[in-house]
Amino acid sequence: QVHLVESGGGLVRAGGSLRLACAASGRTNSGTTAAWFRQAPGKERIFVARINWSGFTAYADSVKGRFTISRDYAKNTVSLQMSGLKPEDTAVYYCAQHPYGDSNSALDYIYWGQGTQVTVSS
C-alpha cells in the first residue's frame, strides 16, 4: 500500500555531510510517524530519528546535534540531513513509517524502504 524509496547515500569523509531522502508513494497518510533506522554489518537495526504528524522530532543520543529529520507533505518526502559524520555512522539507512503513534522500535514500523548505504571513511 505504501512504497518508500531512499536516496542520497554514498561515500563521505569523516566530518562531512550527506542528505538522505525518502520518497513515498501509494496510500500515504500525513498523520503517520516517519523514521530513519540504520543497520551496520553484524548489528541489529537501530533507531536514528523520527518525526510525527505534528512535527515533533526525536533522535538517538548518538546523532543528536548532528542529524536533522524533516518532512515535506507537499512533496511526500522525508529527509535526514547528516553532518559531522563519523566512521561509526557507517550503515545501511532505512526509512520507515508507522501509522499510529510514535515509536523507536523497528518492530512497530510496517512500511520500509530498501535502504541506502552510507559509508564514512576515517
Tab-separated table of N, CA, C and O in Angstrom:
chain	number	residue	atom	x	y	z
A	1	GLN	N	0.812	-1.211	0.000
A	1	GLN	CA	0.000	0.000	0.000
A	1	GLN	C	0.843	1.258	0.000
A	1	GLN	O	0.461	2.262	-0.604
A	2	VAL	N	1.972	1.236	0.707
A	2	VAL	CA	2.889	2.362	0.753
A	2	VAL	C	4.257	1.885	0.280
A	2	VAL	O	4.774	0.886	0.779
A	3	HIS	N	4.825	2.609	-0.663
A	3	HIS	CA	6.134	2.294	-1.201
A	3	HIS	C	7.097	3.410	-0.841
A	3	HIS	O	6.824	4.579	-1.130
A	4	LEU	N	8.206	3.068	-0.203
A	4	LEU	CA	9.206	4.034	0.219
A	4	LEU	C	10.512	3.753	-0.505
A	4	LEU	O	10.944	2.603	-0.589
A	5	VAL	N	11.148	4.805	-1.008
A	5	VAL	CA	12.408	4.675	-1.731
A	5	VAL	C	13.397	5.688	-1.191
A	5	VAL	O	13.167	6.900	-1.273
A	6	GLU	N	14.521	5.198	-0.649
A	6	GLU	CA	15.569	6.068	-0.143
A	6	GLU	C	16.542	6.445	-1.252
A	6	GLU	O	16.734	5.697	-2.213
A	7	SER	N	17.185	7.587	-1.068
A	7	SER	CA	18.238	8.022	-1.967
A	7	SER	C	19.189	8.931	-1.200
A	7	SER	O	18.868	9.407	-0.111
A	8	GLY	N	20.359	9.174	-1.766
A	8	GLY	CA	21.298	10.121	-1.192
A	8	GLY	C	22.476	9.519	-0.469
A	8	GLY	O	23.374	10.255	-0.036
A	9	GLY	N	22.504	8.215	-0.307
A	9	GLY	CA	23.628	7.585	0.353
A	9	GLY	C	24.877	7.638	-0.511
A	9	GLY	O	24.828	7.945	-1.700
A	10	GLY	N	26.008	7.345	0.111
A	10	GLY	CA	27.256	7.352	-0.618
A	10	GLY	C	28.444	7.298	0.306
A	10	GLY	O	28.318	7.003	1.497
A	11	LEU	N	29.601	7.589	-0.246
A	11	LEU	CA	30.860	7.591	0.483
A	11	LEU	C	31.239	9.023	0.832
A	11	LEU	O	31.236	9.904	-0.036
A	12	VAL	N	31.561	9.254	2.092
A	12	VAL	CA	31.906	10.593	2.551
A	12	VAL	C	33.038	10.500	3.572
A	12	VAL	O	33.176	9.494	4.268
A	13	ARG	N	33.848	11.540	3.638
A	13	ARG	CA	34.928	11.593	4.616
A	13	ARG	C	34.392	11.933	6.000
A	13	ARG	O	33.346	12.582	6.132
A	14	ALA	N	35.091	11.502	7.024
A	14	ALA	CA	34.726	11.873	8.383
A	14	ALA	C	34.640	13.390	8.497
A	14	ALA	O	35.496	14.109	7.990
A	15	GLY	N	33.591	13.861	9.152
A	15	GLY	CA	33.354	15.288	9.275
A	15	GLY	C	32.501	15.869	8.171
A	15	GLY	O	32.075	17.026	8.261
A	16	GLY	N	32.238	15.080	7.147
A	16	GLY	CA	31.452	15.540	6.020
A	16	GLY	C	29.961	15.447	6.259
A	16	GLY	O	29.502	15.087	7.350
A	17	SER	N	29.198	15.748	5.219
A	17	SER	CA	27.740	15.783	5.306
A	17	SER	C	27.101	15.024	4.163
A	17	SER	O	27.664	14.912	3.069
A	18	LEU	N	25.919	14.497	4.432
A	18	LEU	CA	25.075	13.875	3.426
A	18	LEU	C	23.630	14.187	3.759
A	18	LEU	O	23.274	14.360	4.922
A	19	ARG	N	22.809	14.230	2.738
A	19	ARG	CA	21.373	14.396	2.925
A	19	ARG	C	20.660	13.215	2.287
A	19	ARG	O	20.760	13.010	1.073
A	20	LEU	N	19.962	12.453	3.102
A	20	LEU	CA	19.176	11.335	2.626
A	20	LEU	C	17.738	11.773	2.401
A	20	LEU	O	17.220	12.624	3.116
A	21	ALA	N	17.100	11.189	1.408
A	21	ALA	CA	15.706	11.481	1.136
A	21	ALA	C	14.929	10.187	0.998
A	21	ALA	O	15.456	9.172	0.534
A	22	CYS	N	13.687	10.235	1.413
A	22	CYS	CA	12.781	9.104	1.303
A	22	CYS	C	11.519	9.578	0.609
A	22	CYS	O	10.791	10.422	1.146
A	23	ALA	N	11.275	9.052	-0.571
A	23	ALA	CA	10.088	9.396	-1.328
A	23	ALA	C	9.018	8.340	-1.111
A	23	ALA	O	9.296	7.144	-1.206
A	24	ALA	N	7.807	8.786	-0.818
A	24	ALA	CA	6.699	7.882	-0.541
A	24	ALA	C	5.670	7.939	-1.656
A	24	ALA	O	5.392	9.001	-2.216
A	25	SER	N	5.103	6.795	-1.958
A	25	SER	CA	4.020	6.711	-2.924
A	25	SER	C	3.010	5.684	-2.441
A	25	SER	O	3.283	4.902	-1.533
A	26	GLY	N	1.844	5.695	-3.054
A	26	GLY	CA	0.785	4.802	-2.631
A	26	GLY	C	-0.149	5.486	-1.652
A	26	GLY	O	-0.365	6.692	-1.732
A	27	ARG	N	-0.668	4.715	-0.715
A	27	ARG	CA	-1.639	5.240	0.252
A	27	ARG	C	-0.943	5.903	1.426
A	27	ARG	O	-1.006	5.430	2.563
A	28	THR	N	-0.284	7.008	1.136
A	28	THR	CA	0.412	7.748	2.181
A	28	THR	C	-0.572	8.539	3.029
A	28	THR	O	-1.652	8.910	2.585
A	29	ASN	N	-0.166	8.806	4.256
A	29	ASN	CA	-1.012	9.485	5.225
A	29	ASN	C	-0.176	10.511	5.969
A	29	ASN	O	0.854	10.165	6.551
A	30	SER	N	-0.621	11.762	5.958
A	30	SER	CA	0.120	12.819	6.641
A	30	SER	C	0.131	12.637	8.153
A	30	SER	O	0.930	13.273	8.841
A	31	GLY	N	-0.720	11.779	8.678
A	31	GLY	CA	-0.773	11.529	10.104
A	31	GLY	C	0.213	10.494	10.605
A	31	GLY	O	0.261	10.226	11.804
A	32	THR	N	1.001	9.930	9.717
A	32	THR	CA	1.947	8.896	10.112
A	32	THR	C	3.173	9.470	10.803
A	32	THR	O	3.505	10.645	10.655
A	33	THR	N	3.831	8.615	11.555
A	33	THR	CA	5.167	8.909	12.057
A	33	THR	C	6.174	8.351	11.063
A	33	THR	O	6.079	7.192	10.653
A	34	ALA	N	7.121	9.178	10.662
A	34	ALA	CA	8.177	8.764	9.757
A	34	ALA	C	9.486	8.684	10.518
A	34	ALA	O	9.747	9.509	11.392
A	35	ALA	N	10.288	7.698	10.185
A	35	ALA	CA	11.515	7.471	10.938
A	35	ALA	C	12.639	6.993	10.042
A	35	ALA	O	12.415	6.511	8.926
A	36	TRP	N	13.849	7.138	10.550
A	36	TRP	CA	15.043	6.564	9.947
A	36	TRP	C	15.679	5.592	10.925
A	36	TRP	O	15.801	5.891	12.124
A	37	PHE	N	16.073	4.445	10.424
A	37	PHE	CA	16.828	3.448	11.158
A	37	PHE	C	18.112	3.158	10.396
A	37	PHE	O	18.235	3.496	9.216
A	38	ARG	N	19.056	2.519	11.063
A	38	ARG	CA	20.268	2.106	10.379
A	38	ARG	C	20.736	0.757	10.903
A	38	ARG	O	20.428	0.374	12.027
A	39	GLN	N	21.470	0.057	10.056
A	39	GLN	CA	21.944	-1.265	10.408
A	39	GLN	C	23.347	-1.464	9.845
A	39	GLN	O	23.550	-1.413	8.637
A	40	ALA	N	24.298	-1.678	10.731
A	40	ALA	CA	25.670	-1.970	10.352
A	40	ALA	C	25.853	-3.478	10.248
A	40	ALA	O	25.096	-4.246	10.849
A	41	PRO	N	26.859	-3.934	9.501
A	41	PRO	CA	27.086	-5.373	9.366
A	41	PRO	C	27.246	-6.057	10.717
A	41	PRO	O	28.008	-5.598	11.567
A	42	GLY	N	26.516	-7.137	10.918
A	42	GLY	CA	26.600	-7.888	12.155
A	42	GLY	C	25.879	-7.257	13.330
A	42	GLY	O	25.954	-7.794	14.442
A	43	LYS	N	25.189	-6.138	13.111
A	43	LYS	CA	24.497	-5.435	14.181
A	43	LYS	C	22.999	-5.425	13.930
A	43	LYS	O	22.532	-5.656	12.816
A	44	GLU	N	22.247	-5.141	14.996
A	44	GLU	CA	20.802	-5.037	14.864
A	44	GLU	C	20.419	-3.695	14.242
A	44	GLU	O	21.191	-2.744	14.242
A	45	ARG	N	19.212	-3.647	13.704
A	45	ARG	CA	18.700	-2.407	13.157
A	45	ARG	C	18.276	-1.499	14.307
A	45	ARG	O	17.483	-1.891	15.153
A	46	ILE	N	18.809	-0.276	14.336
A	46	ILE	CA	18.575	0.618	15.455
A	46	ILE	C	17.967	1.943	15.001
A	46	ILE	O	18.159	2.394	13.873
A	47	PHE	N	17.273	2.555	15.925
A	47	PHE	CA	16.605	3.823	15.695
A	47	PHE	C	17.599	4.952	15.529
A	47	PHE	O	18.607	5.026	16.243
A	48	VAL	N	17.311	5.859	14.600
A	48	VAL	CA	18.130	7.038	14.370
A	48	VAL	C	17.349	8.320	14.655
A	48	VAL	O	17.784	9.163	15.434
A	49	ALA	N	16.194	8.485	14.023
A	49	ALA	CA	15.414	9.704	14.176
A	49	ALA	C	13.983	9.455	13.733
A	49	ALA	O	13.720	8.576	12.924
A	50	ARG	N	13.052	10.262	14.254
A	50	ARG	CA	11.665	10.180	13.820
A	50	ARG	C	11.009	11.546	13.886
A	50	ARG	O	11.465	12.446	14.591
A	51	ILE	N	9.920	11.674	13.144
A	51	ILE	CA	9.126	12.895	13.136
A	51	ILE	C	7.665	12.497	12.990
A	51	ILE	O	7.323	11.672	12.145
A	52	ASN	N	6.802	13.065	13.831
A	52	ASN	CA	5.402	12.686	13.767
A	52	ASN	C	4.593	13.716	12.981
A	52	ASN	O	5.134	14.673	12.422
A	53	TRP	N	3.273	13.526	12.954
A	53	TRP	CA	2.390	14.354	12.134
A	53	TRP	C	2.413	15.826	12.532
A	53	TRP	O	2.162	16.694	11.693
A	54	SER	N	2.686	16.118	13.802
A	54	SER	CA	2.695	17.493	14.288
A	54	SER	C	4.056	18.166	14.149
A	54	SER	O	4.185	19.348	14.457
A	55	GLY	N	5.066	17.425	13.701
A	55	GLY	CA	6.400	17.967	13.573
A	55	GLY	C	7.311	17.678	14.750
A	55	GLY	O	8.477	18.095	14.742
A	56	PHE	N	6.808	16.982	15.771
A	56	PHE	CA	7.647	16.588	16.893
A	56	PHE	C	8.733	15.633	16.420
A	56	PHE	O	8.449	14.688	15.681
A	57	THR	N	9.962	15.879	16.845
A	57	THR	CA	11.088	15.054	16.442
A	57	THR	C	11.768	14.429	17.645
A	57	THR	O	11.718	14.947	18.762
A	58	ALA	N	12.412	13.304	17.401
A	58	ALA	CA	13.206	12.638	18.417
A	58	ALA	C	14.404	11.999	17.741
A	58	ALA	O	14.321	11.560	16.594
A	59	TYR	N	15.523	11.932	18.471
A	59	TYR	CA	16.767	11.429	17.917
A	59	TYR	C	17.448	10.477	18.878
A	59	TYR	O	17.322	10.604	20.099
A	60	ALA	N	18.190	9.536	18.313
A	60	ALA	CA	19.075	8.733	19.127
A	60	ALA	C	20.165	9.625	19.704
A	60	ALA	O	20.601	10.587	19.074
A	61	ASP	N	20.613	9.299	20.917
A	61	ASP	CA	21.643	10.109	21.561
A	61	ASP	C	22.902	10.231	20.706
A	61	ASP	O	23.574	11.265	20.707
A	62	SER	N	23.215	9.196	19.960
A	62	SER	CA	24.438	9.168	19.181
A	62	SER	C	24.448	10.159	18.019
A	62	SER	O	25.515	10.473	17.489
A	63	VAL	N	23.273	10.665	17.621
A	63	VAL	CA	23.208	11.566	16.476
A	63	VAL	C	22.670	12.944	16.828
A	63	VAL	O	22.623	13.823	15.951
A	64	LYS	N	22.291	13.172	18.064
A	64	LYS	CA	21.762	14.476	18.467
A	64	LYS	C	22.774	15.576	18.196
A	64	LYS	O	23.954	15.447	18.495
A	65	GLY	N	22.281	16.661	17.612
A	65	GLY	CA	23.140	17.785	17.287
A	65	GLY	C	23.839	17.659	15.961
A	65	GLY	O	24.439	18.632	15.487
A	66	ARG	N	23.782	16.478	15.350
A	66	ARG	CA	24.433	16.253	14.063
A	66	ARG	C	23.447	15.957	12.941
A	66	ARG	O	23.692	16.323	11.797
A	67	PHE	N	22.350	15.281	13.259
A	67	PHE	CA	21.353	14.892	12.263
A	67	PHE	C	20.076	15.689	12.465
A	67	PHE	O	19.701	16.014	13.600
A	68	THR	N	19.378	15.980	11.372
A	68	THR	CA	18.094	16.652	11.421
A	68	THR	C	17.116	15.940	10.496
A	68	THR	O	17.400	15.760	9.312
A	69	ILE	N	15.969	15.547	11.040
A	69	ILE	CA	14.925	14.928	10.239
A	69	ILE	C	13.868	15.973	9.913
A	69	ILE	O	13.545	16.829	10.732
A	70	SER	N	13.334	15.915	8.707
A	70	SER	CA	12.289	16.835	8.296
A	70	SER	C	11.376	16.145	7.296
A	70	SER	O	11.731	15.104	6.736
A	71	ARG	N	10.205	16.721	7.094
A	71	ARG	CA	9.288	16.162	6.112
A	71	ARG	C	8.630	17.276	5.319
A	71	ARG	O	8.412	18.382	5.816
A	72	ASP	N	8.318	16.970	4.075
A	72	ASP	CA	7.652	17.893	3.174
A	72	ASP	C	6.387	17.196	2.697
A	72	ASP	O	6.453	16.300	1.855
A	73	TYR	N	5.236	17.591	3.251
A	73	TYR	CA	3.990	16.926	2.908
A	73	TYR	C	3.602	17.141	1.454
A	73	TYR	O	3.038	16.245	0.826
A	74	ALA	N	3.893	18.315	0.920
A	74	ALA	CA	3.547	18.606	-0.467
A	74	ALA	C	4.296	17.693	-1.428
A	74	ALA	O	3.740	17.235	-2.424
A	75	LYS	N	5.557	17.428	-1.131
A	75	LYS	CA	6.374	16.568	-1.979
A	75	LYS	C	6.347	15.109	-1.545
A	75	LYS	O	6.912	14.253	-2.221
A	76	ASN	N	5.707	14.854	-0.392
A	76	ASN	CA	5.596	13.499	0.137
A	76	ASN	C	6.968	12.856	0.344
A	76	ASN	O	7.206	11.708	-0.043
A	77	THR	N	7.857	13.626	0.960
A	77	THR	CA	9.200	13.144	1.223
A	77	THR	C	9.593	13.390	2.675
A	77	THR	O	9.106	14.314	3.318
A	78	VAL	N	10.489	12.559	3.161
A	78	VAL	CA	11.112	12.715	4.469
A	78	VAL	C	12.615	12.719	4.260
A	78	VAL	O	13.137	11.875	3.532
A	79	SER	N	13.295	13.663	4.887
A	79	SER	CA	14.727	13.809	4.686
A	79	SER	C	15.483	13.643	5.988
A	79	SER	O	14.941	13.837	7.080
A	80	LEU	N	16.744	13.278	5.865
A	80	LEU	CA	17.651	13.206	7.004
A	80	LEU	C	18.930	13.924	6.610
A	80	LEU	O	19.700	13.420	5.793
A	81	GLN	N	19.128	15.113	7.181
A	81	GLN	CA	20.341	15.870	6.953
A	81	GLN	C	21.378	15.437	7.980
A	81	GLN	O	21.132	15.548	9.185
A	82	MET	N	22.503	14.951	7.521
A	82	MET	CA	23.544	14.427	8.383
A	82	MET	C	24.804	15.271	8.217
A	82	MET	O	25.272	15.475	7.098
A	83	SER	N	25.344	15.733	9.332
A	83	SER	CA	26.582	16.490	9.315
A	83	SER	C	27.504	15.957	10.401
A	83	SER	O	27.082	15.211	11.281
A	84	GLY	N	28.756	16.363	10.332
A	84	GLY	CA	29.724	15.870	11.298
A	84	GLY	C	29.788	14.352	11.330
A	84	GLY	O	29.879	13.749	12.405
A	85	LEU	N	29.741	13.739	10.163
A	85	LEU	CA	29.673	12.280	10.085
A	85	LEU	C	30.930	11.623	10.643
A	85	LEU	O	32.037	12.137	10.488
A	86	LYS	N	30.709	10.485	11.284
A	86	LYS	CA	31.772	9.713	11.910
A	86	LYS	C	31.815	8.317	11.301
A	86	LYS	O	30.808	7.836	10.797
A	87	PRO	N	32.963	7.644	11.369
A	87	PRO	CA	33.028	6.279	10.838
A	87	PRO	C	31.968	5.356	11.442
A	87	PRO	O	31.466	4.472	10.743
A	88	GLU	N	31.618	5.555	12.704
A	88	GLU	CA	30.614	4.723	13.334
A	88	GLU	C	29.204	4.963	12.805
A	88	GLU	O	28.276	4.222	13.153
A	89	ASP	N	29.019	5.990	11.970
A	89	ASP	CA	27.742	6.209	11.308
A	89	ASP	C	27.574	5.316	10.082
A	89	ASP	O	26.493	5.291	9.486
A	90	THR	N	28.621	4.626	9.692
A	90	THR	CA	28.565	3.757	8.526
A	90	THR	C	27.523	2.665	8.731
A	90	THR	O	27.572	1.922	9.714
A	91	ALA	N	26.584	2.577	7.810
A	91	ALA	CA	25.494	1.608	7.915
A	91	ALA	C	24.606	1.723	6.689
A	91	ALA	O	24.737	2.656	5.889
A	92	VAL	N	23.703	0.772	6.551
A	92	VAL	CA	22.599	0.926	5.619
A	92	VAL	C	21.495	1.676	6.345
A	92	VAL	O	21.084	1.284	7.442
A	93	TYR	N	21.020	2.747	5.746
A	93	TYR	CA	19.981	3.573	6.343
A	93	TYR	C	18.643	3.274	5.688
A	93	TYR	O	18.533	3.252	4.460
A	94	TYR	N	17.637	3.060	6.519
A	94	TYR	CA	16.298	2.724	6.062
A	94	TYR	C	15.300	3.769	6.530
A	94	TYR	O	15.339	4.190	7.686
A	95	CYS	N	14.394	4.169	5.662
A	95	CYS	CA	13.269	4.970	6.109
A	95	CYS	C	12.083	4.055	6.350
A	95	CYS	O	11.970	2.978	5.760
A	96	ALA	N	11.199	4.487	7.236
A	96	ALA	CA	10.061	3.677	7.623
A	96	ALA	C	8.918	4.576	8.058
A	96	ALA	O	9.120	5.741	8.405
A	97	GLN	N	7.722	4.016	8.050
A	97	GLN	CA	6.551	4.733	8.533
A	97	GLN	C	5.729	3.853	9.459
A	97	GLN	O	5.615	2.648	9.249
A	98	HIS	N	5.166	4.489	10.480
A	98	HIS	CA	4.279	3.852	11.447
A	98	HIS	C	2.984	4.647	11.466
A	98	HIS	O	3.002	5.850	11.702
A	99	PRO	N	1.842	4.012	11.203
A	99	PRO	CA	0.597	4.772	11.030
A	99	PRO	C	-0.068	5.258	12.300
A	99	PRO	O	-0.906	6.155	12.225
A	100	TYR	N	0.268	4.697	13.463
A	100	TYR	CA	-0.481	5.011	14.680
A	100	TYR	C	0.429	5.294	15.865
A	100	TYR	O	0.546	4.474	16.782
A	101	GLY	N	1.082	6.439	15.864
A	101	GLY	CA	1.823	6.873	17.031
A	101	GLY	C	3.327	6.778	16.892
A	101	GLY	O	3.855	6.265	15.904
A	102	ASP	N	4.012	7.258	17.924
A	102	ASP	CA	5.466	7.331	17.927
A	102	ASP	C	6.078	6.081	18.526
A	102	ASP	O	5.563	5.508	19.485
A	103	SER	N	7.198	5.663	17.956
A	103	SER	CA	7.915	4.509	18.466
A	103	SER	C	9.362	4.557	18.011
A	103	SER	O	9.661	5.048	16.924
A	104	ASN	N	10.255	4.036	18.857
A	104	ASN	CA	11.658	3.875	18.497
A	104	ASN	C	11.997	2.434	18.123
A	104	ASN	O	13.162	2.115	17.871
A	105	SER	N	10.988	1.587	18.088
A	105	SER	CA	11.200	0.169	17.833
A	105	SER	C	10.931	-0.164	16.375
A	105	SER	O	9.858	0.126	15.840
A	106	ALA	N	11.889	-0.812	15.729
A	106	ALA	CA	11.705	-1.230	14.346
A	106	ALA	C	10.532	-2.176	14.188
A	106	ALA	O	9.905	-2.231	13.124
A	107	LEU	N	10.211	-2.922	15.238
A	107	LEU	CA	9.121	-3.886	15.170
A	107	LEU	C	7.761	-3.226	14.975
A	107	LEU	O	6.827	-3.879	14.514
A	108	ASP	N	7.638	-1.949	15.320
A	108	ASP	CA	6.363	-1.249	15.222
A	108	ASP	C	6.131	-0.606	13.860
A	108	ASP	O	5.037	-0.110	13.602
A	109	TYR	N	7.131	-0.588	13.015
A	109	TYR	CA	7.016	0.053	11.709
A	109	TYR	C	6.666	-0.984	10.652
A	109	TYR	O	7.270	-2.060	10.596
A	110	ILE	N	5.687	-0.642	9.832
A	110	ILE	CA	5.169	-1.622	8.875
A	110	ILE	C	5.506	-1.294	7.427
A	110	ILE	O	5.362	-2.156	6.556
A	111	TYR	N	5.957	-0.075	7.157
A	111	TYR	CA	6.355	0.300	5.809
A	111	TYR	C	7.835	0.640	5.816
A	111	TYR	O	8.288	1.444	6.631
A	112	TRP	N	8.576	0.039	4.886
A	112	TRP	CA	10.037	0.191	4.842
A	112	TRP	C	10.532	0.422	3.432
A	112	TRP	O	9.986	-0.123	2.470
A	113	GLY	N	11.593	1.224	3.325
A	113	GLY	CA	12.302	1.357	2.076
A	113	GLY	C	13.329	0.257	1.924
A	113	GLY	O	13.505	-0.603	2.798
A	114	GLN	N	14.037	0.274	0.808
A	114	GLN	CA	15.017	-0.772	0.511
A	114	GLN	C	16.372	-0.526	1.157
A	114	GLN	O	17.212	-1.423	1.196
A	115	GLY	N	16.593	0.676	1.648
A	115	GLY	CA	17.848	1.030	2.283
A	115	GLY	C	18.812	1.712	1.336
A	115	GLY	O	18.795	1.474	0.128
A	116	THR	N	19.660	2.564	1.898
A	116	THR	CA	20.711	3.218	1.135
A	116	THR	C	21.987	3.203	1.966
A	116	THR	O	21.966	3.478	3.166
A	117	GLN	N	23.100	2.856	1.335
A	117	GLN	CA	24.362	2.689	2.044
A	117	GLN	C	25.022	4.030	2.305
A	117	GLN	O	25.178	4.850	1.398
A	118	VAL	N	25.429	4.244	3.545
A	118	VAL	CA	26.241	5.391	3.930
A	118	VAL	C	27.561	4.864	4.472
A	118	VAL	O	27.576	4.074	5.417
A	119	THR	N	28.656	5.281	3.865
A	119	THR	CA	29.982	4.859	4.299
A	119	THR	C	30.807	6.094	4.625
A	119	THR	O	30.956	6.989	3.784
A	120	VAL	N	31.335	6.140	5.842
A	120	VAL	CA	32.132	7.268	6.300
A	120	VAL	C	33.556	6.790	6.510
A	120	VAL	O	33.811	5.915	7.341
A	121	SER	N	34.487	7.355	5.780
A	121	SER	CA	35.881	6.963	5.870
A	121	SER	C	36.605	7.797	6.914
A	121	SER	O	36.268	8.958	7.154
A	122	SER	N	37.636	7.199	7.525
A	122	SER	CA	38.415	7.882	8.549
A	122	SER	C	39.319	8.932	7.938
A	122	SER	O	39.714	8.849	6.776
